[in-house]
Tab-separated table of N, CA and C in Angstrom:
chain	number	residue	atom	x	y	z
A	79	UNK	N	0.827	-1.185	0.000
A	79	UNK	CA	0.000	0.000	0.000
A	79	UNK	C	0.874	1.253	0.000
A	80	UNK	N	2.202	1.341	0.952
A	80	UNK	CA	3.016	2.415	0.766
A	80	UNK	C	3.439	2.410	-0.152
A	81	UNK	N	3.822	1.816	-1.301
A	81	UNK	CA	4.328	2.254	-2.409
A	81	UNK	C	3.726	2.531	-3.226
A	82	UNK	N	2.440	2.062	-3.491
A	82	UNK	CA	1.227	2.336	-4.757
A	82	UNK	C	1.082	3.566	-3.968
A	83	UNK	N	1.372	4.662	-2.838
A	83	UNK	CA	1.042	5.439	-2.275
A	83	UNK	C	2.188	6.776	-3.198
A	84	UNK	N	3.129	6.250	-2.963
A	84	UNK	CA	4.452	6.703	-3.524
A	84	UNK	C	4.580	6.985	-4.674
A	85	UNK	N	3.838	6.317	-5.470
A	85	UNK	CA	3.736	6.043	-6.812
A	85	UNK	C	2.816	7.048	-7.487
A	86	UNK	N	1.806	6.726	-6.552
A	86	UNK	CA	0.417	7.970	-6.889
A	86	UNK	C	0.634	8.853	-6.671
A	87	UNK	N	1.438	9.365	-5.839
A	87	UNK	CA	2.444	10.872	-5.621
A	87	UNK	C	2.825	10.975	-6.609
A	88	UNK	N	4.173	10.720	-7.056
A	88	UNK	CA	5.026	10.924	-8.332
A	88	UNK	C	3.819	11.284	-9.037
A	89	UNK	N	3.180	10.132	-9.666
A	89	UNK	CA	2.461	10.131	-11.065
A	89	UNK	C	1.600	11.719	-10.597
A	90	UNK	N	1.393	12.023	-10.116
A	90	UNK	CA	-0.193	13.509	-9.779
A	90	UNK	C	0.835	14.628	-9.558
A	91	UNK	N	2.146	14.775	-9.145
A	91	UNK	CA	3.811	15.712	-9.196
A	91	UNK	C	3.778	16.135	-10.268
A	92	UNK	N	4.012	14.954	-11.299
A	92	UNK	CA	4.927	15.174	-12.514
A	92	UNK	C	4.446	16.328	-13.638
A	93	UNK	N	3.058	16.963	-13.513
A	93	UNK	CA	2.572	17.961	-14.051
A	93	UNK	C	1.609	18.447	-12.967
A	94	UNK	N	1.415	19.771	-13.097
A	94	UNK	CA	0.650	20.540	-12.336
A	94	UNK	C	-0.990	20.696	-13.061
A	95	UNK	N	-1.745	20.741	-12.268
A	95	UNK	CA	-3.525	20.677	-12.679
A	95	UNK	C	-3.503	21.135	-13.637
A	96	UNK	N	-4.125	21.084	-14.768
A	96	UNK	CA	-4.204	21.281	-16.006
A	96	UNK	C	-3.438	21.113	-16.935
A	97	UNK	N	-2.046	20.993	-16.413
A	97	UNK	CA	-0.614	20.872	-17.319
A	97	UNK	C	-0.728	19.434	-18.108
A	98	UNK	N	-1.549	18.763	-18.263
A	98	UNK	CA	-1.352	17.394	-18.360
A	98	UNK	C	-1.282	17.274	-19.821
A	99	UNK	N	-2.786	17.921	-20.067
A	99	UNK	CA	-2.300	17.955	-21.859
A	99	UNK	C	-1.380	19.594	-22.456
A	100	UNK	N	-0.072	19.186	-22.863
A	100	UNK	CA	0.602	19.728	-23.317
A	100	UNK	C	0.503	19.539	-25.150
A	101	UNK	N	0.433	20.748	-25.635
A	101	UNK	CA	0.079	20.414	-27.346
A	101	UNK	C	1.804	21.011	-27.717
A	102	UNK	N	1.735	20.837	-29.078
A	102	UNK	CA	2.956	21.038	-29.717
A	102	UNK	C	2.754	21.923	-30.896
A	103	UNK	N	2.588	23.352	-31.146
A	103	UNK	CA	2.305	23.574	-33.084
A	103	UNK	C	3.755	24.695	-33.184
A	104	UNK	N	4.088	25.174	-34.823
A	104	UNK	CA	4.796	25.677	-34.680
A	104	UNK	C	4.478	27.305	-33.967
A	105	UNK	N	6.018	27.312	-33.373
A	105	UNK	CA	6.197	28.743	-33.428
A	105	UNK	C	6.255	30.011	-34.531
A	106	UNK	N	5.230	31.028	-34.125
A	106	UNK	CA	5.289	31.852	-34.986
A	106	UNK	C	5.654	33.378	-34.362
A	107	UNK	N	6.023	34.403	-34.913
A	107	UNK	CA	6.305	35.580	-34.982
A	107	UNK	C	5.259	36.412	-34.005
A	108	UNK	N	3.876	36.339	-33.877
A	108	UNK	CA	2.720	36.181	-32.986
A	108	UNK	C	3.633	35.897	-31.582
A	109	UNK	N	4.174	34.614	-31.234
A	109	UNK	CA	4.446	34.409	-29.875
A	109	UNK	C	5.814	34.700	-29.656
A	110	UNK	N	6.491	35.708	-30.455
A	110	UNK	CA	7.617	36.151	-29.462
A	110	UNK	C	7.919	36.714	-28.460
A	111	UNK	N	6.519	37.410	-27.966
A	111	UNK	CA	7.109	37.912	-27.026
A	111	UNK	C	6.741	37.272	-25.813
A	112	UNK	N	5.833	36.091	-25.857
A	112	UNK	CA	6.310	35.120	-24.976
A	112	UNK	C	7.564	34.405	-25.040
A	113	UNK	N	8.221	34.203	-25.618
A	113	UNK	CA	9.216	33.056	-25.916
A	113	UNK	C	10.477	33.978	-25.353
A	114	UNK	N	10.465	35.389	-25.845
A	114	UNK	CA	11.456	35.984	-25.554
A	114	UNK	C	11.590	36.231	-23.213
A	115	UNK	N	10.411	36.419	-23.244
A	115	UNK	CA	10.039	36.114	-21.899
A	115	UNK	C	11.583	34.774	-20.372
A	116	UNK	N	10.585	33.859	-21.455
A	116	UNK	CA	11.201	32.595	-21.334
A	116	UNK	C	12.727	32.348	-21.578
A	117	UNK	N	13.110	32.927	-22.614
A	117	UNK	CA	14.463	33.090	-22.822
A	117	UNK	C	15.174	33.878	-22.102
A	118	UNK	N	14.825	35.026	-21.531
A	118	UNK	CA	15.501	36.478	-20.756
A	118	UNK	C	15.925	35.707	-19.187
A	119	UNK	N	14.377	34.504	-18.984
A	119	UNK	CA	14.661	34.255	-17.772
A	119	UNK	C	15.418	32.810	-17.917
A	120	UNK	N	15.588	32.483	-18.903
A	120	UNK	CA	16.288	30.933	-19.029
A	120	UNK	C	17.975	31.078	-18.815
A	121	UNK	N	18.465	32.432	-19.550
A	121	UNK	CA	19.803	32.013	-19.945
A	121	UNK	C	20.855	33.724	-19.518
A	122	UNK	N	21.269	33.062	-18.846
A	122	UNK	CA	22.374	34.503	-18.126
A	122	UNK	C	22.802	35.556	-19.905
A	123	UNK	N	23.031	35.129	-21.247
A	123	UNK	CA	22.992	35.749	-22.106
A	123	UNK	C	22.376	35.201	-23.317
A	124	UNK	N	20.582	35.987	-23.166
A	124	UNK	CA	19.829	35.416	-24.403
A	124	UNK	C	20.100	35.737	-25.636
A	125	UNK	N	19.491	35.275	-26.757
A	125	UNK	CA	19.458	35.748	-27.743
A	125	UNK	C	18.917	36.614	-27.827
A	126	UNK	N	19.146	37.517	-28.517
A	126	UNK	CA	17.820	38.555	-29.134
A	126	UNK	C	16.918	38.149	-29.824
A	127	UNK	N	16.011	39.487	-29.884
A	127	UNK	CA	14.549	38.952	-30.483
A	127	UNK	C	15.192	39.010	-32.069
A	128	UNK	N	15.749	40.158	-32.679
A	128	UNK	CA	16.421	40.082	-33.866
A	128	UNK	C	16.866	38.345	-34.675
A	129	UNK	N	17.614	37.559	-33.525
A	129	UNK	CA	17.940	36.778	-33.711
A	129	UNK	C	16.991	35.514	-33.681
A	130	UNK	N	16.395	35.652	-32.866
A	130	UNK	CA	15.032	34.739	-33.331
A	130	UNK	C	14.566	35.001	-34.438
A	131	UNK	N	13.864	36.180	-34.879
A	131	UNK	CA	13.250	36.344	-35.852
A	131	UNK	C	14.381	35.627	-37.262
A	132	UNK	N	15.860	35.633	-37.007
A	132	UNK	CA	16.376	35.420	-38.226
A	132	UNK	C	16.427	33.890	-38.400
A	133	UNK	N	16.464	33.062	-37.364
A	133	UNK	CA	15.823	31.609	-37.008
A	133	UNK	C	15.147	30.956	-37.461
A	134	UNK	N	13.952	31.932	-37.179
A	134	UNK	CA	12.390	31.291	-37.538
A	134	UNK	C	12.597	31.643	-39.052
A	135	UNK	N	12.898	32.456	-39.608
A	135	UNK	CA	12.651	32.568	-41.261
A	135	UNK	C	13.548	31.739	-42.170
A	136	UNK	N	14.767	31.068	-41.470
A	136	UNK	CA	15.167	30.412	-41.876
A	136	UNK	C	15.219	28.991	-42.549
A	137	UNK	N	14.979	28.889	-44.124
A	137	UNK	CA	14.413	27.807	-44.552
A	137	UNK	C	14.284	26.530	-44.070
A	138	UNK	N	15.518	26.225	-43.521
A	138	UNK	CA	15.541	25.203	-42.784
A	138	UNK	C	15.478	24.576	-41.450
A	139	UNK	N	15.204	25.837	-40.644
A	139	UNK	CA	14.604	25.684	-39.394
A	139	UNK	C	13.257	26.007	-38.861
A	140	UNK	N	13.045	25.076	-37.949
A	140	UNK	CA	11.820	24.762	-37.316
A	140	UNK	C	11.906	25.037	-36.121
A	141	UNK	N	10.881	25.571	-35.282
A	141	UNK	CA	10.769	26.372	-34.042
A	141	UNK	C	9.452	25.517	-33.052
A	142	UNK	N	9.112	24.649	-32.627
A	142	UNK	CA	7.938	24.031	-32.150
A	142	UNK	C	8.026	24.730	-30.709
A	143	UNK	N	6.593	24.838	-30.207
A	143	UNK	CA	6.315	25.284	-28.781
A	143	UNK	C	5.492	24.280	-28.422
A	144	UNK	N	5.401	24.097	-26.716
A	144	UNK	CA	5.100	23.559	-25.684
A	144	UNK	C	4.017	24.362	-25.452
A	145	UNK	N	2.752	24.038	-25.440
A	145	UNK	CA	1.489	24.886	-24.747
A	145	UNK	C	0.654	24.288	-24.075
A	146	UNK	N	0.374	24.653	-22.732
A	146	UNK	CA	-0.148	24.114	-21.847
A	146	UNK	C	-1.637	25.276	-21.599
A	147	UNK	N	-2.810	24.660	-22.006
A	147	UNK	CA	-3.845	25.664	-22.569
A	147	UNK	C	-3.676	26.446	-23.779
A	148	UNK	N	-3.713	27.785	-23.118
A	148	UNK	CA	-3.102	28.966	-23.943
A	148	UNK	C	-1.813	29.380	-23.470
A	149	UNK	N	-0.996	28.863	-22.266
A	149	UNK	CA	0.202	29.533	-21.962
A	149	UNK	C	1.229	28.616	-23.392
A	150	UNK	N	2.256	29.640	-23.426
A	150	UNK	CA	3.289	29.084	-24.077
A	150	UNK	C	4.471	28.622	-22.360
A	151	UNK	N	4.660	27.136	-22.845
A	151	UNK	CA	5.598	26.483	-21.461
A	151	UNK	C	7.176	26.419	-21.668
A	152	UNK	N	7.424	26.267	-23.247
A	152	UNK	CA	8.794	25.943	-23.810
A	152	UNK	C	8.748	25.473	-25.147
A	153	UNK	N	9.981	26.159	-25.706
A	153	UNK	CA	10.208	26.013	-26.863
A	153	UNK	C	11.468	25.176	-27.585
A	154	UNK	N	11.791	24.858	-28.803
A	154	UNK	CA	12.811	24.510	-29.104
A	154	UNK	C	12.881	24.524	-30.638
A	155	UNK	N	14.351	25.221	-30.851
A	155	UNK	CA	14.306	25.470	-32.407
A	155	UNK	C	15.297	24.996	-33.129
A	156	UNK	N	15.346	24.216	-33.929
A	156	UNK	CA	16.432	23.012	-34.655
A	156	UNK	C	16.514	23.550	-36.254
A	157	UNK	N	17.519	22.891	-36.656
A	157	UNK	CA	17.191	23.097	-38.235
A	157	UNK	C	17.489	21.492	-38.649
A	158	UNK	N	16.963	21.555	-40.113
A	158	UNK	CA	16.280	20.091	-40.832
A	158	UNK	C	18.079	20.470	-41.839
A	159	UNK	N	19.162	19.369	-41.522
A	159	UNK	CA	20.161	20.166	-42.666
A	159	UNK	C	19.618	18.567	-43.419
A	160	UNK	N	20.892	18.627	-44.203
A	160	UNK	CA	20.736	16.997	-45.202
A	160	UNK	C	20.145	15.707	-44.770
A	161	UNK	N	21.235	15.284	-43.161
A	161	UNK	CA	21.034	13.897	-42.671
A	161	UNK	C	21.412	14.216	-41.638
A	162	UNK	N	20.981	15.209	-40.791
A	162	UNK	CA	20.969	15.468	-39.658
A	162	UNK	C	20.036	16.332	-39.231
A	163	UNK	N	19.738	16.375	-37.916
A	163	UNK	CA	19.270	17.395	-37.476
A	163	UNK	C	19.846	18.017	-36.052
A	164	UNK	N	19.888	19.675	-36.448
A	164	UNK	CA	21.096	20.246	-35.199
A	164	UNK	C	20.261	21.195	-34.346
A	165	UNK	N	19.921	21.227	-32.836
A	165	UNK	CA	19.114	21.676	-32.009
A	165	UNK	C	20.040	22.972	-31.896
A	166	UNK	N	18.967	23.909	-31.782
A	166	UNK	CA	20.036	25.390	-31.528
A	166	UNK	C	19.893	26.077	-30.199
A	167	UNK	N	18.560	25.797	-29.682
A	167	UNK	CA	17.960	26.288	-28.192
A	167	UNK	C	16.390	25.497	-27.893
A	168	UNK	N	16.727	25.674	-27.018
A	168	UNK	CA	16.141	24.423	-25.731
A	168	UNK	C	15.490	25.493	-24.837
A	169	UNK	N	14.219	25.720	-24.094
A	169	UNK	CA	14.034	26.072	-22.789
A	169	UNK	C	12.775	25.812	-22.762
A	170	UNK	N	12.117	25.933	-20.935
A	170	UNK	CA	11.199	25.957	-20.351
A	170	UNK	C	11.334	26.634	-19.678
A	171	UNK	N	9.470	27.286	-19.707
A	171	UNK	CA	9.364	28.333	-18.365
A	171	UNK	C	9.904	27.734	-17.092
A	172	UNK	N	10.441	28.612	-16.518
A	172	UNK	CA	11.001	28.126	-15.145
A	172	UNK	C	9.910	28.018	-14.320
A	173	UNK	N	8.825	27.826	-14.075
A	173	UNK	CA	7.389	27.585	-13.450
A	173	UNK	C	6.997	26.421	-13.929
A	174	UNK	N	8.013	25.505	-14.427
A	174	UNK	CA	7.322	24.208	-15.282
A	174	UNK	C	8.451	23.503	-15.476
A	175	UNK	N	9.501	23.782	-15.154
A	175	UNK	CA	10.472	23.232	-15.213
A	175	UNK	C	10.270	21.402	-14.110
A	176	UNK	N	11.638	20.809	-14.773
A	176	UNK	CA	11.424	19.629	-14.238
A	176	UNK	C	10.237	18.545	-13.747
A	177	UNK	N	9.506	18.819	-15.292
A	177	UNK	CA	8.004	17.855	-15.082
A	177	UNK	C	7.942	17.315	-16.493
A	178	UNK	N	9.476	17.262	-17.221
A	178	UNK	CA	9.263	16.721	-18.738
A	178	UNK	C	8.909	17.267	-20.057
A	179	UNK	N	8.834	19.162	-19.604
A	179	UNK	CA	8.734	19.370	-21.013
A	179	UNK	C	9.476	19.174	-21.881
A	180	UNK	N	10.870	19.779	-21.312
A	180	UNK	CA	12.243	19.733	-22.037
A	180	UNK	C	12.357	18.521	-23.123
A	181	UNK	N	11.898	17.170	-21.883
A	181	UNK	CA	12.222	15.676	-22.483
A	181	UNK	C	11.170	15.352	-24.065
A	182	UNK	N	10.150	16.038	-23.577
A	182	UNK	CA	8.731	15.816	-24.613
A	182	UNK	C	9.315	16.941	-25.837
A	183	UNK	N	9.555	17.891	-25.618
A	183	UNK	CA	10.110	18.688	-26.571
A	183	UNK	C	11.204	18.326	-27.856
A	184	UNK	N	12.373	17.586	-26.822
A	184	UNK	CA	13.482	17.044	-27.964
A	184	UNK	C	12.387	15.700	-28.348
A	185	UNK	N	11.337	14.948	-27.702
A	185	UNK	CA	11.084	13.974	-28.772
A	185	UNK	C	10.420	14.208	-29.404
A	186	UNK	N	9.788	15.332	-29.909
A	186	UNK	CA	9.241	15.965	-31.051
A	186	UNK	C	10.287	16.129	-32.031
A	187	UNK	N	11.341	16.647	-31.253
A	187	UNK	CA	12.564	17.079	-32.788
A	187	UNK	C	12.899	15.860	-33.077
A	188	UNK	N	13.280	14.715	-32.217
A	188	UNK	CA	13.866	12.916	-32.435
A	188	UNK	C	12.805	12.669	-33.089
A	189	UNK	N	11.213	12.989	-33.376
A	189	UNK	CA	10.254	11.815	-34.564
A	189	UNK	C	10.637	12.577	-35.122
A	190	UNK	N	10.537	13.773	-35.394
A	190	UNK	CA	10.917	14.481	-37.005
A	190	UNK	C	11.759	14.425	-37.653
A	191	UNK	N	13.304	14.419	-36.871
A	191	UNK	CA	14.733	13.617	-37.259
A	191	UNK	C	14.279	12.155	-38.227
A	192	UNK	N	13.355	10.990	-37.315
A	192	UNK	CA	13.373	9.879	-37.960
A	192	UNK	C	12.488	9.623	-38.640
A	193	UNK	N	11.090	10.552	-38.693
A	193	UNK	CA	10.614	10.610	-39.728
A	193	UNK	C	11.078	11.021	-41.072
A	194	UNK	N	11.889	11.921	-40.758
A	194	UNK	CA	12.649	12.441	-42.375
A	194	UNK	C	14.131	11.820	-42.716
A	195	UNK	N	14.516	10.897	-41.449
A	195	UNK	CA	15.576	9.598	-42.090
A	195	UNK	C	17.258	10.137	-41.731
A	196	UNK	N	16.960	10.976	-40.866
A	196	UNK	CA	18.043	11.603	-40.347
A	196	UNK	C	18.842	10.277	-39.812
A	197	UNK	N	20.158	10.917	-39.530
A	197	UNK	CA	21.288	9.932	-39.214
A	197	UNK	C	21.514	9.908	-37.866
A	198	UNK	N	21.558	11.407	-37.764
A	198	UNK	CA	21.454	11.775	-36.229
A	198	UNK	C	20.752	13.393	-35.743
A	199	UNK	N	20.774	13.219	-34.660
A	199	UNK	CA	20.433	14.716	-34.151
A	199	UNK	C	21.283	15.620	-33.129
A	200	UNK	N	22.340	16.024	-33.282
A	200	UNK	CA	23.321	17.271	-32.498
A	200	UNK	C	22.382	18.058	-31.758
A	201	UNK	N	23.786	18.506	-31.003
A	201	UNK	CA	23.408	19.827	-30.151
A	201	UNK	C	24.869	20.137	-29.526
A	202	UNK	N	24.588	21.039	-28.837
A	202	UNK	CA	25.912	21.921	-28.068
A	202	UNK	C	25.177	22.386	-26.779
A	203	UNK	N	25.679	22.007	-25.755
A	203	UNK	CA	25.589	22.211	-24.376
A	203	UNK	C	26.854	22.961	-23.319
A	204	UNK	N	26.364	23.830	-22.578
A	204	UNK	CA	27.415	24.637	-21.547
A	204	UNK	C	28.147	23.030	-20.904
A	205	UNK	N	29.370	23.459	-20.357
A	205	UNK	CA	30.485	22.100	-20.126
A	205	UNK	C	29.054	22.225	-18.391
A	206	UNK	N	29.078	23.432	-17.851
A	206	UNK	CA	28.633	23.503	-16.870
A	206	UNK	C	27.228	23.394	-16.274
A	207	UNK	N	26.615	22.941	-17.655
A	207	UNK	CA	24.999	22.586	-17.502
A	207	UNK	C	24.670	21.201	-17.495
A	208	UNK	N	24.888	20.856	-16.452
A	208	UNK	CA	24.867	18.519	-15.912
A	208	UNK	C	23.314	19.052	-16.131
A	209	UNK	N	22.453	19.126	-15.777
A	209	UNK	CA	20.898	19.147	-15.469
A	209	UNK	C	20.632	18.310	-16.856
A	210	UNK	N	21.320	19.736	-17.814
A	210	UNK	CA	20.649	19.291	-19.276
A	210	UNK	C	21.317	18.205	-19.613
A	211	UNK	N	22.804	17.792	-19.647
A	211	UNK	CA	23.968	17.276	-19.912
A	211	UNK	C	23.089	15.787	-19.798
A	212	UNK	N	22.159	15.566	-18.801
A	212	UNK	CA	21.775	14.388	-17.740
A	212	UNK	C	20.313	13.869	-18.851
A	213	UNK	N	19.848	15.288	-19.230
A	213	UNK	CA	18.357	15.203	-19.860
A	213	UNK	C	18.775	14.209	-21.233
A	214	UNK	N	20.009	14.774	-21.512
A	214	UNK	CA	20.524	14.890	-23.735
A	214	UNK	C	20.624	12.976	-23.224
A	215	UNK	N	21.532	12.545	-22.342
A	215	UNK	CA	22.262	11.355	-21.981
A	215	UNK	C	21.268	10.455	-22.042
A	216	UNK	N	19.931	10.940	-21.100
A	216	UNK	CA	18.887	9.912	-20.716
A	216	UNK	C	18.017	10.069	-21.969
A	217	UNK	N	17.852	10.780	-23.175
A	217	UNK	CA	17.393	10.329	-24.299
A	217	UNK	C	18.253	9.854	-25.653
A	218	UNK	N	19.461	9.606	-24.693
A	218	UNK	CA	20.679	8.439	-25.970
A	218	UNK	C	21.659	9.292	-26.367
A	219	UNK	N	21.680	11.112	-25.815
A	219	UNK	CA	22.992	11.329	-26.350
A	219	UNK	C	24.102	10.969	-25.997
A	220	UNK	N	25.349	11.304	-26.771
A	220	UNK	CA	26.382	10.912	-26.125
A	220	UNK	C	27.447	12.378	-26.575
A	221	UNK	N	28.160	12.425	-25.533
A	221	UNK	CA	28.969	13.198	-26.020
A	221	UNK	C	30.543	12.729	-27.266
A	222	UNK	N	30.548	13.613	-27.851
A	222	UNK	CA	31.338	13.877	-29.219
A	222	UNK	C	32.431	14.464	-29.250
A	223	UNK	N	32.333	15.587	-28.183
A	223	UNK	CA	33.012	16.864	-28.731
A	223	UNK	C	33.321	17.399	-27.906
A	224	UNK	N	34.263	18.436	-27.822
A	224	UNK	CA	34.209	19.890	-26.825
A	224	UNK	C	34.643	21.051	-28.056
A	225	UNK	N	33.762	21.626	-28.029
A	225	UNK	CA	34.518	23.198	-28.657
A	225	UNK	C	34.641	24.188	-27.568
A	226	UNK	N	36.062	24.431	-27.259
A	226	UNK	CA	36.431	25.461	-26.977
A	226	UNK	C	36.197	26.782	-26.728
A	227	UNK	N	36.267	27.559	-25.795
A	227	UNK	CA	35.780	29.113	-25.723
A	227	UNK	C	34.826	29.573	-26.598
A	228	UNK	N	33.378	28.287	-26.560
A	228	UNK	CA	32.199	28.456	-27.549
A	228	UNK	C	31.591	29.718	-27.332
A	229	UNK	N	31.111	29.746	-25.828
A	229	UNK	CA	30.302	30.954	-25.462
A	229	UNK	C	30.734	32.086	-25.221
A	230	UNK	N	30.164	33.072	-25.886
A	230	UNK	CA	31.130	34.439	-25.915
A	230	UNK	C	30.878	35.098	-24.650
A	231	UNK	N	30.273	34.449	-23.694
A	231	UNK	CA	29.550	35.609	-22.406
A	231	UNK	C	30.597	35.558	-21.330
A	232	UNK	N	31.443	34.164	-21.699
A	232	UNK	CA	32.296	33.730	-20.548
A	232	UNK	C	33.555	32.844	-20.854
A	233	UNK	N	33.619	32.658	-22.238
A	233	UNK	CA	34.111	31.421	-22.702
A	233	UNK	C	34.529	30.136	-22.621
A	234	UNK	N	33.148	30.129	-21.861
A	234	UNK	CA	32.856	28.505	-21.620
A	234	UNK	C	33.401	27.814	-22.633
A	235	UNK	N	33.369	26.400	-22.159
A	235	UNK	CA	33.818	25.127	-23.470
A	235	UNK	C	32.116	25.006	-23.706
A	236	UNK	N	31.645	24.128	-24.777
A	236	UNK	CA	30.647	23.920	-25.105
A	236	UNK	C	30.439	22.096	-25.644
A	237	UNK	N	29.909	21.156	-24.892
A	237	UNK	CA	30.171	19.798	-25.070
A	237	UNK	C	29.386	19.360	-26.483
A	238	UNK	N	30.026	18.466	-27.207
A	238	UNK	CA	28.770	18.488	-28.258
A	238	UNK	C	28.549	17.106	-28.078
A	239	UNK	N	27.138	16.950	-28.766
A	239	UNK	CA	26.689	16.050	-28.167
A	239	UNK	C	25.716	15.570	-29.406
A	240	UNK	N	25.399	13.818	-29.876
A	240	UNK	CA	25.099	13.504	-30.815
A	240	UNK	C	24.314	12.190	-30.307
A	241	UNK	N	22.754	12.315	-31.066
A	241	UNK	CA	22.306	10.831	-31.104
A	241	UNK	C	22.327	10.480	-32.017
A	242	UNK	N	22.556	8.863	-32.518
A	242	UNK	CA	23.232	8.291	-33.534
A	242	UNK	C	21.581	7.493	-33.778
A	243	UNK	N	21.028	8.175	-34.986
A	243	UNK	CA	19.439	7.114	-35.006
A	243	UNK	C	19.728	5.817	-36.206
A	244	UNK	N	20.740	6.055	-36.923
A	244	UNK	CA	20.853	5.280	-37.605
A	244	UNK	C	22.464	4.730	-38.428
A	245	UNK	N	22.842	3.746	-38.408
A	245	UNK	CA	24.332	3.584	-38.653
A	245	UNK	C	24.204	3.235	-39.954
């Protein structure tokens, strides 16, 4: 009984009342200034909105959001190249954090990777961000890489990191 107790905890945790159905459509120009929101408070040096906007218009990238109702929860914006696909930014509202959007998010970009026959799917992570480092690992990444004095805010190393969907 204590553990089906334990259990029923976790499971009723893992999203907050209403959070349960989370939808997915793309991001558009309309919700930047939520997203930019989310970003200001995600990352000690965001992108600009400039730079989003040059993102989203970009032929080959795709921008999907996390919406829980009408809130926007988290976003993530990748581009489709030949036989890969390369994640460029990752976040969740910090009010929603650690309940799986993040995880539900990259497996939206992983079916679209293997729906369109990708080889693999990249990314680049702070050397000093384990949280995410832990998230990329527990959906099959592995690390690849280090580039060097990637981030210009501090010149962090930047780990790269690759799932291999198909050999």
């Amino acid at each position: 009984m204590k553990a089906f107790k334990a259990q029923e905890k976790r499971a009723s945790c893992d999203l907050p009342a209403g959070l349960e159905a989370i939808a997915f459509r793309e991001m558009s120009l309309a919700d930047l200034d939520e997203v930019m929101k989310i970003e200001r408070t995600s990352f000690a040096s965001p992108w600009s909105e400039r730079f989003f906007i040059e993102e989203i218009q970009a032929p080959c990238a795709r921008a999907l959001l996390a919406v829980a109702g009408e809130r926007i929860v988290g976003y993530v914006i990748f581009w489709l190249l030949p036989d890969e696909v390369d994640v460029h930014n990752l976040a969740v509202h910090t009010a929603y954090r650690r309940r799986g959007i993040g995880r539900r998010l990259l497996q939206q970009v992983i079916g679209q990777a293997r729906g369109r026959g990708s080889s693999r799917v990249t990314l680049e992570v702070r050397r000093s961000n384990t949280a995410a480092q832990r998230l990329y690992e527990s959906l099959g990444f592995r690390i690849t890489g280090v580039r060097r004095a990637y981030y210009a805010d501090n010149g962090e190393d930047a780990l790269t990191m690759a799932l291999v969907l198909r050999r």
